MMTF fields as JSON, N, C-alpha, C and O atoms, coordinates in Angstrom:
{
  "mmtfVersion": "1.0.0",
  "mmtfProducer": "UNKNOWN",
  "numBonds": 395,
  "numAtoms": 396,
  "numGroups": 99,
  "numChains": 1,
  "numModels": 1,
  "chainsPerModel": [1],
  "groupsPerChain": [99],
  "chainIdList": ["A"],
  "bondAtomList": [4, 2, 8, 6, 12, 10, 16, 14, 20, 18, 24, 22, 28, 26, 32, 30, 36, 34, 40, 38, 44, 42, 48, 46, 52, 50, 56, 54, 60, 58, 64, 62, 68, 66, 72, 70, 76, 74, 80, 78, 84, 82, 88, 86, 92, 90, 96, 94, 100, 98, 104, 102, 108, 106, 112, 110, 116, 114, 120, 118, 124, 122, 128, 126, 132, 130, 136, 134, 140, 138, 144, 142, 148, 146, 152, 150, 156, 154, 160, 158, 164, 162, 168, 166, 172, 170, 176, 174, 180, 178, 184, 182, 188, 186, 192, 190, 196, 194, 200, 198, 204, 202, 208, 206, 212, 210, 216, 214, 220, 218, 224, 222, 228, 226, 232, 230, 236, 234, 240, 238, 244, 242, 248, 246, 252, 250, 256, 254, 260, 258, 264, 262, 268, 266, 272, 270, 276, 274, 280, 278, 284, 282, 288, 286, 292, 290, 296, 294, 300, 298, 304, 302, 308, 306, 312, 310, 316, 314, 320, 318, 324, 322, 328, 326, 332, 330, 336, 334, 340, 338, 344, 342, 348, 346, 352, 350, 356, 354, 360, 358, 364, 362, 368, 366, 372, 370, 376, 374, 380, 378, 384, 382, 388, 386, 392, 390],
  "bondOrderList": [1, 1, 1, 1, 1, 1, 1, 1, 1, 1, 1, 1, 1, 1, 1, 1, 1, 1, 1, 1, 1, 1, 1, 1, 1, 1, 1, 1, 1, 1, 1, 1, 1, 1, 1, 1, 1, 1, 1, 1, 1, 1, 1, 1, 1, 1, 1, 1, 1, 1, 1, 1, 1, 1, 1, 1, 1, 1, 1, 1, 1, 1, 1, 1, 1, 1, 1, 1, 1, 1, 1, 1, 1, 1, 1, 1, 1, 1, 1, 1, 1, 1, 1, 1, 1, 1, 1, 1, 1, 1, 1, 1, 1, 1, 1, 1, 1, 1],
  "groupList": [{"groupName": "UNK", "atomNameList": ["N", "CA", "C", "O"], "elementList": ["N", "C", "C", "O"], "formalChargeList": [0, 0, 0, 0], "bondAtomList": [1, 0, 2, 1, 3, 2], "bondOrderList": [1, 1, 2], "singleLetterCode": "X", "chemCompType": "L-PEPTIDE LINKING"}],
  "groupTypeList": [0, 0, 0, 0, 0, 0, 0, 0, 0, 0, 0, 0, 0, 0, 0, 0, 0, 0, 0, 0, 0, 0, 0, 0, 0, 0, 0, 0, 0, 0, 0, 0, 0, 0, 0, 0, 0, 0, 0, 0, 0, 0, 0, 0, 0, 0, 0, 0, 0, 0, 0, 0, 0, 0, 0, 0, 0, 0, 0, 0, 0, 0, 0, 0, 0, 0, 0, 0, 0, 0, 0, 0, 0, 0, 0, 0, 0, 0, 0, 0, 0, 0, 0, 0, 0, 0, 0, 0, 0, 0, 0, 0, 0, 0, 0, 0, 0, 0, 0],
  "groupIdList": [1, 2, 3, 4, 5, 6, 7, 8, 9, 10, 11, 12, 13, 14, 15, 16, 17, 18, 19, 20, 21, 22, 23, 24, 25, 26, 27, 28, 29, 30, 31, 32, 33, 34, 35, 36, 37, 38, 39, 40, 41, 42, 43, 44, 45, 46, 47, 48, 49, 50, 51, 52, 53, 54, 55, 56, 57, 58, 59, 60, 61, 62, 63, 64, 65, 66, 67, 68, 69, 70, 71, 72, 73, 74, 75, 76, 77, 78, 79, 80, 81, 82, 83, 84, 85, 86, 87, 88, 89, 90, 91, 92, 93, 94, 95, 96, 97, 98, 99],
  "secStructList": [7, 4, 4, 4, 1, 7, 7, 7, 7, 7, 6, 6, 2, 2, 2, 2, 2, 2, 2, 2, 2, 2, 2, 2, 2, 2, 2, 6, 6, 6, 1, 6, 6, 2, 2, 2, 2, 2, 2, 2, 2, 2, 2, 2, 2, 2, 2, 2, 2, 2, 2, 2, 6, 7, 2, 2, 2, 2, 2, 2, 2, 2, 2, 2, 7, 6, 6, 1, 7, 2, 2, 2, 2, 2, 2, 2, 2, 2, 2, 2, 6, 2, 2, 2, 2, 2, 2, 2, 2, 2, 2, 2, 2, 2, 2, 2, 2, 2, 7],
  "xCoordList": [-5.468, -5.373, -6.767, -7.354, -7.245, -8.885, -8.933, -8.352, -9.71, -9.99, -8.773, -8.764, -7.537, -6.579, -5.763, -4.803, -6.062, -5.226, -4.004, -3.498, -3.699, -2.085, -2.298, -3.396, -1.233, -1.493, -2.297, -2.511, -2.748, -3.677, -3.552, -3.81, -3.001, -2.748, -4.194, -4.833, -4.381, -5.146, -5.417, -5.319, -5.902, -5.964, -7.278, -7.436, -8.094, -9.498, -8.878, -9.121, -8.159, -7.812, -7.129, -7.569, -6.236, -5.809, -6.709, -6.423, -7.77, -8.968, -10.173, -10.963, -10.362, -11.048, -10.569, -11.21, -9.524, -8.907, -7.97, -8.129, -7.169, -6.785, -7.639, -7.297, -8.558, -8.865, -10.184, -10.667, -10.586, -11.132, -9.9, -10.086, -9.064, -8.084, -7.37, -6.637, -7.617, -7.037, -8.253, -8.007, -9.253, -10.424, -10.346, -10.806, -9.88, -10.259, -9.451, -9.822, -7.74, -6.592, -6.57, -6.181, -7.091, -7.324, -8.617, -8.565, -9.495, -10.738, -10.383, -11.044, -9.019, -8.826, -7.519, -6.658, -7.359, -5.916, -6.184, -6.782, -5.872, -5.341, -6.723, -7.012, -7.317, -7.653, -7.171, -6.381, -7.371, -6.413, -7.031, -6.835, -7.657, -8.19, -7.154, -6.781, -6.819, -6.141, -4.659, -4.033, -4.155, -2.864, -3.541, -2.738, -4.249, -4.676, -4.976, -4.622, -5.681, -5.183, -3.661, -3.094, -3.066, -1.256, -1.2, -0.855, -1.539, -0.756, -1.002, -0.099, -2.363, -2.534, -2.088, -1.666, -2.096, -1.484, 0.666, 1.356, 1.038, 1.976, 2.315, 3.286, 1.405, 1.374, 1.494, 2.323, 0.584, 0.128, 1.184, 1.651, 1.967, 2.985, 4.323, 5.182, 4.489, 5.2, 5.365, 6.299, 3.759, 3.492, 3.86, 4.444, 3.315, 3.261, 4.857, 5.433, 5.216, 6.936, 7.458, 8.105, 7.361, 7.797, 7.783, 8.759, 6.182, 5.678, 6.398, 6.749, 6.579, 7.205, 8.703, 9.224, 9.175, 10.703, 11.303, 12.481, 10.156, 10.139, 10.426, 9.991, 11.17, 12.301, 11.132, 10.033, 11.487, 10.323, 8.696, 8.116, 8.249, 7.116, 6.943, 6.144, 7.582, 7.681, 8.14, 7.638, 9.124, 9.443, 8.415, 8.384, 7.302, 5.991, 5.053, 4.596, 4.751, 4.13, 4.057, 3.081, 5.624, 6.338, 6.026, 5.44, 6.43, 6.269, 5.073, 5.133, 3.756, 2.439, 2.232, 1.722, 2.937, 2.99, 4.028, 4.32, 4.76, 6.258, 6.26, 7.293, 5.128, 5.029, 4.97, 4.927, 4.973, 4.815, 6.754, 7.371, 7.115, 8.248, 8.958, 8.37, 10.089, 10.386, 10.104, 9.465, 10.338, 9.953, 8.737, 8.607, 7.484, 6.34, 6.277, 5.832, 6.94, 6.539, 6.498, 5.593, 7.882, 8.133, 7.177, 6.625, 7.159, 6.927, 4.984, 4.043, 5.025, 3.199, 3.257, 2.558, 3.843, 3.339, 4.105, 3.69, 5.108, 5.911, 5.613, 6.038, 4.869, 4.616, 3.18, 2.629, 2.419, 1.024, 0.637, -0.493, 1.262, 0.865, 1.491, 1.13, 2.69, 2.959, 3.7, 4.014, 3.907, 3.866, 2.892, 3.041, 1.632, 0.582, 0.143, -0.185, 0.119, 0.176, 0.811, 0.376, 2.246, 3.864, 3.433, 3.577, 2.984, 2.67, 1.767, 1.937, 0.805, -0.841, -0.283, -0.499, 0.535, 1.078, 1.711, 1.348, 2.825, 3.461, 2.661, 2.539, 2.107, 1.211, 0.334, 0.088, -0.089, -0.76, -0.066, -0.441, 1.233, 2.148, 2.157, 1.752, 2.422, 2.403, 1.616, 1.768, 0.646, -0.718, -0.778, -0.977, -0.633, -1.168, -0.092, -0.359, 1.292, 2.114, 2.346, 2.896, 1.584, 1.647, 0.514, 0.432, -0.887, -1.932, -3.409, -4.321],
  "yCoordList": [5.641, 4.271, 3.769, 4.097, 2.953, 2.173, 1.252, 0.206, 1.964, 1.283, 0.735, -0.205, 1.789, 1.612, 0.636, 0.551, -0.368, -1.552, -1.155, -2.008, -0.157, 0.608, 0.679, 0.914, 0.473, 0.886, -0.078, -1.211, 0.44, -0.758, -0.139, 0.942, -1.507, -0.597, -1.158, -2.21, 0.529, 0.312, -0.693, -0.331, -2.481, -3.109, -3.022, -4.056, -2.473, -1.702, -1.433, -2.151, -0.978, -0.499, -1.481, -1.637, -1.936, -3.198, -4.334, -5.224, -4.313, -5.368, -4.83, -5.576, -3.628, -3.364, -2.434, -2.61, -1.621, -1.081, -1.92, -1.7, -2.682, -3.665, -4.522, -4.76, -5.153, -6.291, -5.724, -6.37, -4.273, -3.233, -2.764, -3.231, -2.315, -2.304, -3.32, -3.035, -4.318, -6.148, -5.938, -5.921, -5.84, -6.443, -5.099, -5.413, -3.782, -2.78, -2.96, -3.075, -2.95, -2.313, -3.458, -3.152, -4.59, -5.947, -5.112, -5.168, -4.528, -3.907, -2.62, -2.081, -1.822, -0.186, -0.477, 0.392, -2.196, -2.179, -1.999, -2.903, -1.003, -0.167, 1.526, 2.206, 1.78, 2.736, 3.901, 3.647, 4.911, 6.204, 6.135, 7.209, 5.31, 5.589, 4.5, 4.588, 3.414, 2.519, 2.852, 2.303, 4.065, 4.322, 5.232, 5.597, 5.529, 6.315, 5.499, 5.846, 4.248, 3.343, 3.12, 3.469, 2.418, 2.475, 3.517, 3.154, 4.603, 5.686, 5.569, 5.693, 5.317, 5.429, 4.195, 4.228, 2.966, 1.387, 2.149, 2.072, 2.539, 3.49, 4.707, 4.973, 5.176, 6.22, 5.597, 6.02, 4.665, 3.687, 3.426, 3.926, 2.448, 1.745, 2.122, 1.358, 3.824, 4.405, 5.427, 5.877, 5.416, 6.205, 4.996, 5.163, 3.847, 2.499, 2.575, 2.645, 2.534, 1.944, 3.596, 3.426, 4.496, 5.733, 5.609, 5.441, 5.7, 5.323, 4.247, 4.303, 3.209, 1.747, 2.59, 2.758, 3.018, 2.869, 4.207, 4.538, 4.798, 6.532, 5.719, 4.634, 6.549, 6.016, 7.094, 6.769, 8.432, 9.121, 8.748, 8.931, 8.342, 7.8, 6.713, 6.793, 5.561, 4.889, 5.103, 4.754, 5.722, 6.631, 7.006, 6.626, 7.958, 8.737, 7.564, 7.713, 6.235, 5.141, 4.723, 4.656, 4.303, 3.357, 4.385, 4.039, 5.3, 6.205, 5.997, 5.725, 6.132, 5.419, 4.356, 4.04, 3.515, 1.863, 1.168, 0.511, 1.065, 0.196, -1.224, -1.825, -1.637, -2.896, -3.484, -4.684, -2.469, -2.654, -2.499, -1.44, -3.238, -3.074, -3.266, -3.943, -2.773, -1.933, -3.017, -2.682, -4.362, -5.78, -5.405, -4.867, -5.566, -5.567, -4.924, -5.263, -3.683, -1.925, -2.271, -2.151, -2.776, -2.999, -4.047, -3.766, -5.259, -6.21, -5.926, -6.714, -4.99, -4.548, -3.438, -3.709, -2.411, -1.492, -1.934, -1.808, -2.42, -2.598, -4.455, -4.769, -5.374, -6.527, -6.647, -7.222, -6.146, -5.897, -4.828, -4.683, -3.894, -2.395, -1.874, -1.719, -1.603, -1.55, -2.437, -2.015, -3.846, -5.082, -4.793, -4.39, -5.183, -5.391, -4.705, -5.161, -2.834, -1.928, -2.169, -2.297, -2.256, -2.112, -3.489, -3.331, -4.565, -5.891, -5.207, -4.97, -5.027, -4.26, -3.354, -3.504, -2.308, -1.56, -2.001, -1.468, -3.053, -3.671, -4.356, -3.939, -5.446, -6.206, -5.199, -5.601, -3.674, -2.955, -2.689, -2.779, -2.289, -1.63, -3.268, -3.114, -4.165, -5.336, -5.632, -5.878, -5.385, -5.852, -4.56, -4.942, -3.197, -2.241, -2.195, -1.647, -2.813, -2.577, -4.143, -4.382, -5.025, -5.953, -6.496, -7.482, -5.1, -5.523, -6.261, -6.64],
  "zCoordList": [18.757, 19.19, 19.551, 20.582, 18.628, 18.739, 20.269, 20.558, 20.943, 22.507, 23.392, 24.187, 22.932, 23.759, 23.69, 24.455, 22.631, 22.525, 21.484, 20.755, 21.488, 20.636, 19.174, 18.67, 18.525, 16.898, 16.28, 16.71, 15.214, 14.209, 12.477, 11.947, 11.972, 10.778, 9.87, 9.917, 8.773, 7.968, 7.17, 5.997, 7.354, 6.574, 6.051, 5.402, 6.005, 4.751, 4.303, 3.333, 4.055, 2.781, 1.583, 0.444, 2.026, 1.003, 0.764, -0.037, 1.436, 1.511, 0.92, 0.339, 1.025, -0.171, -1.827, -2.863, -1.745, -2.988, -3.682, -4.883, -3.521, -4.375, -4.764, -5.923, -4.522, -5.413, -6.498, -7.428, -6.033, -7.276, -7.937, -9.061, -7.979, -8.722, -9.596, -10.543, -9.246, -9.454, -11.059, -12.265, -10.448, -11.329, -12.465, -13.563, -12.379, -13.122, -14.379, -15.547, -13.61, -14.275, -16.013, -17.14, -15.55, -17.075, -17.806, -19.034, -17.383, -18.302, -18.73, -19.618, -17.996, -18.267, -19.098, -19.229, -19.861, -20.68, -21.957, -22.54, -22.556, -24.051, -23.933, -24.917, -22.419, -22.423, -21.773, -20.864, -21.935, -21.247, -19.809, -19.239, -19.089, -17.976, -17.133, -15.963, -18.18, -17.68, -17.231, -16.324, -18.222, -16.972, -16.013, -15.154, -15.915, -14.41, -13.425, -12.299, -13.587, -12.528, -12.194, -11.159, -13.362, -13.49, -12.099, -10.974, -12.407, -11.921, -10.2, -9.373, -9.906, -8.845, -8.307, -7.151, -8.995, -7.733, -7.812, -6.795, -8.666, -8.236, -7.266, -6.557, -7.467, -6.546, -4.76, -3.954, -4.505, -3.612, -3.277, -2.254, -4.143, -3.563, -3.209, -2.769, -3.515, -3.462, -1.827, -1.163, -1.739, -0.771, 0.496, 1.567, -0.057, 1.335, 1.767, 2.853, 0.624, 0.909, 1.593, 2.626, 1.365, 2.143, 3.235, 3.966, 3.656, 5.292, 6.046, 7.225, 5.161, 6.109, 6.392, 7.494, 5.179, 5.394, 6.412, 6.546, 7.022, 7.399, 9.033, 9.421, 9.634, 11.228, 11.469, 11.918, 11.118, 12.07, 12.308, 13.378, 11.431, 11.529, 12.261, 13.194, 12.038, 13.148, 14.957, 16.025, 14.615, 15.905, 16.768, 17.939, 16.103, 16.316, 16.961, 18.094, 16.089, 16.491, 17.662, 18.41, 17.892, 18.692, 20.126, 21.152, 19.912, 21.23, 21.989, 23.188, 21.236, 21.566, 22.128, 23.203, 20.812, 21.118, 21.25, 20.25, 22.212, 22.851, 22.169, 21.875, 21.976, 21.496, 20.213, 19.94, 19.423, 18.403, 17.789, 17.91, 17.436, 16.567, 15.217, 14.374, 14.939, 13.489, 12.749, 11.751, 12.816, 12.115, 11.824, 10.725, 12.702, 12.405, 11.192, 10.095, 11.705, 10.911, 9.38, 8.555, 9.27, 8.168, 7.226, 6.162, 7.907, 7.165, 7.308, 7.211, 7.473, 7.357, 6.25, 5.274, 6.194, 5.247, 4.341, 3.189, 4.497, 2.555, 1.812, 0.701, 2.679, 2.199, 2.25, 1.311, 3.3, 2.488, 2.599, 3.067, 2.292, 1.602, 0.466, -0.7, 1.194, -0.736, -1.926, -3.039, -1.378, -2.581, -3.665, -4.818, -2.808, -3.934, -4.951, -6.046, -4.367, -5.562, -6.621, -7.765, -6.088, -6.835, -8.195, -9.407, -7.606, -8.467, -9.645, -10.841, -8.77, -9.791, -10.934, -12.136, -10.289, -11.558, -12.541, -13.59, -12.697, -12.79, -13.811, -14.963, -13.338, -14.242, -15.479, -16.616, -14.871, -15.593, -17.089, -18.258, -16.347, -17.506, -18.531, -19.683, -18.291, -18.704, -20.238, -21.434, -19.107, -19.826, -21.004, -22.158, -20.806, -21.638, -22.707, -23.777, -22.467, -23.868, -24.84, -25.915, -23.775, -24.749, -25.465, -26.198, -24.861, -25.868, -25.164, -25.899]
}
């Protein structure tokens, strides 16, 4: 907990790896590197949406931080954490089978 003021979720990270991912996954379309992005804004959004939807994990949080609640929880790791992957991939697969 950063200077005691309770939980803080990782937003570096969606502030800086998505919008390098945004800009890659259109230059990595019809190359084999380009589903390895695919793979990873999947991987991402798979992992985000786990974490949000995990009672124990939040549980673990909340215990820390009373103030923080399951609303928040939610509507932080699965709407800007793992939306945007889930979109990115999405658009990837898009883009790489239609050329």
């Amino acid at each position: 907990m950063p200077n005691g003021h309770g939980f803080s979720f990782p937003y570096g990270l969606p502030l800086v790896l998505y919008p390098v991912l945004a800009l890659a996954l259109p230059v990595g379309s019809g190359k084999w590197w380009g589903w390895v992005l695919i793979l990873v804004c999947a991987l991402l959004a798979f992992a985000f949406a786990r974490e949000g939807l995990s009672k124990s994990s939040f549980g673990k949080v909340h215990e820390k931080d009373p103030s923080l609640n399951r609303l928040t929880w939610l509507v932080n790791w699965l709407l800007f954490f793992a939306l945007p992957p889930a979109v990115l991939a999405g658009f990837g697969v898009v883009k790489m089978l239609l050329g």
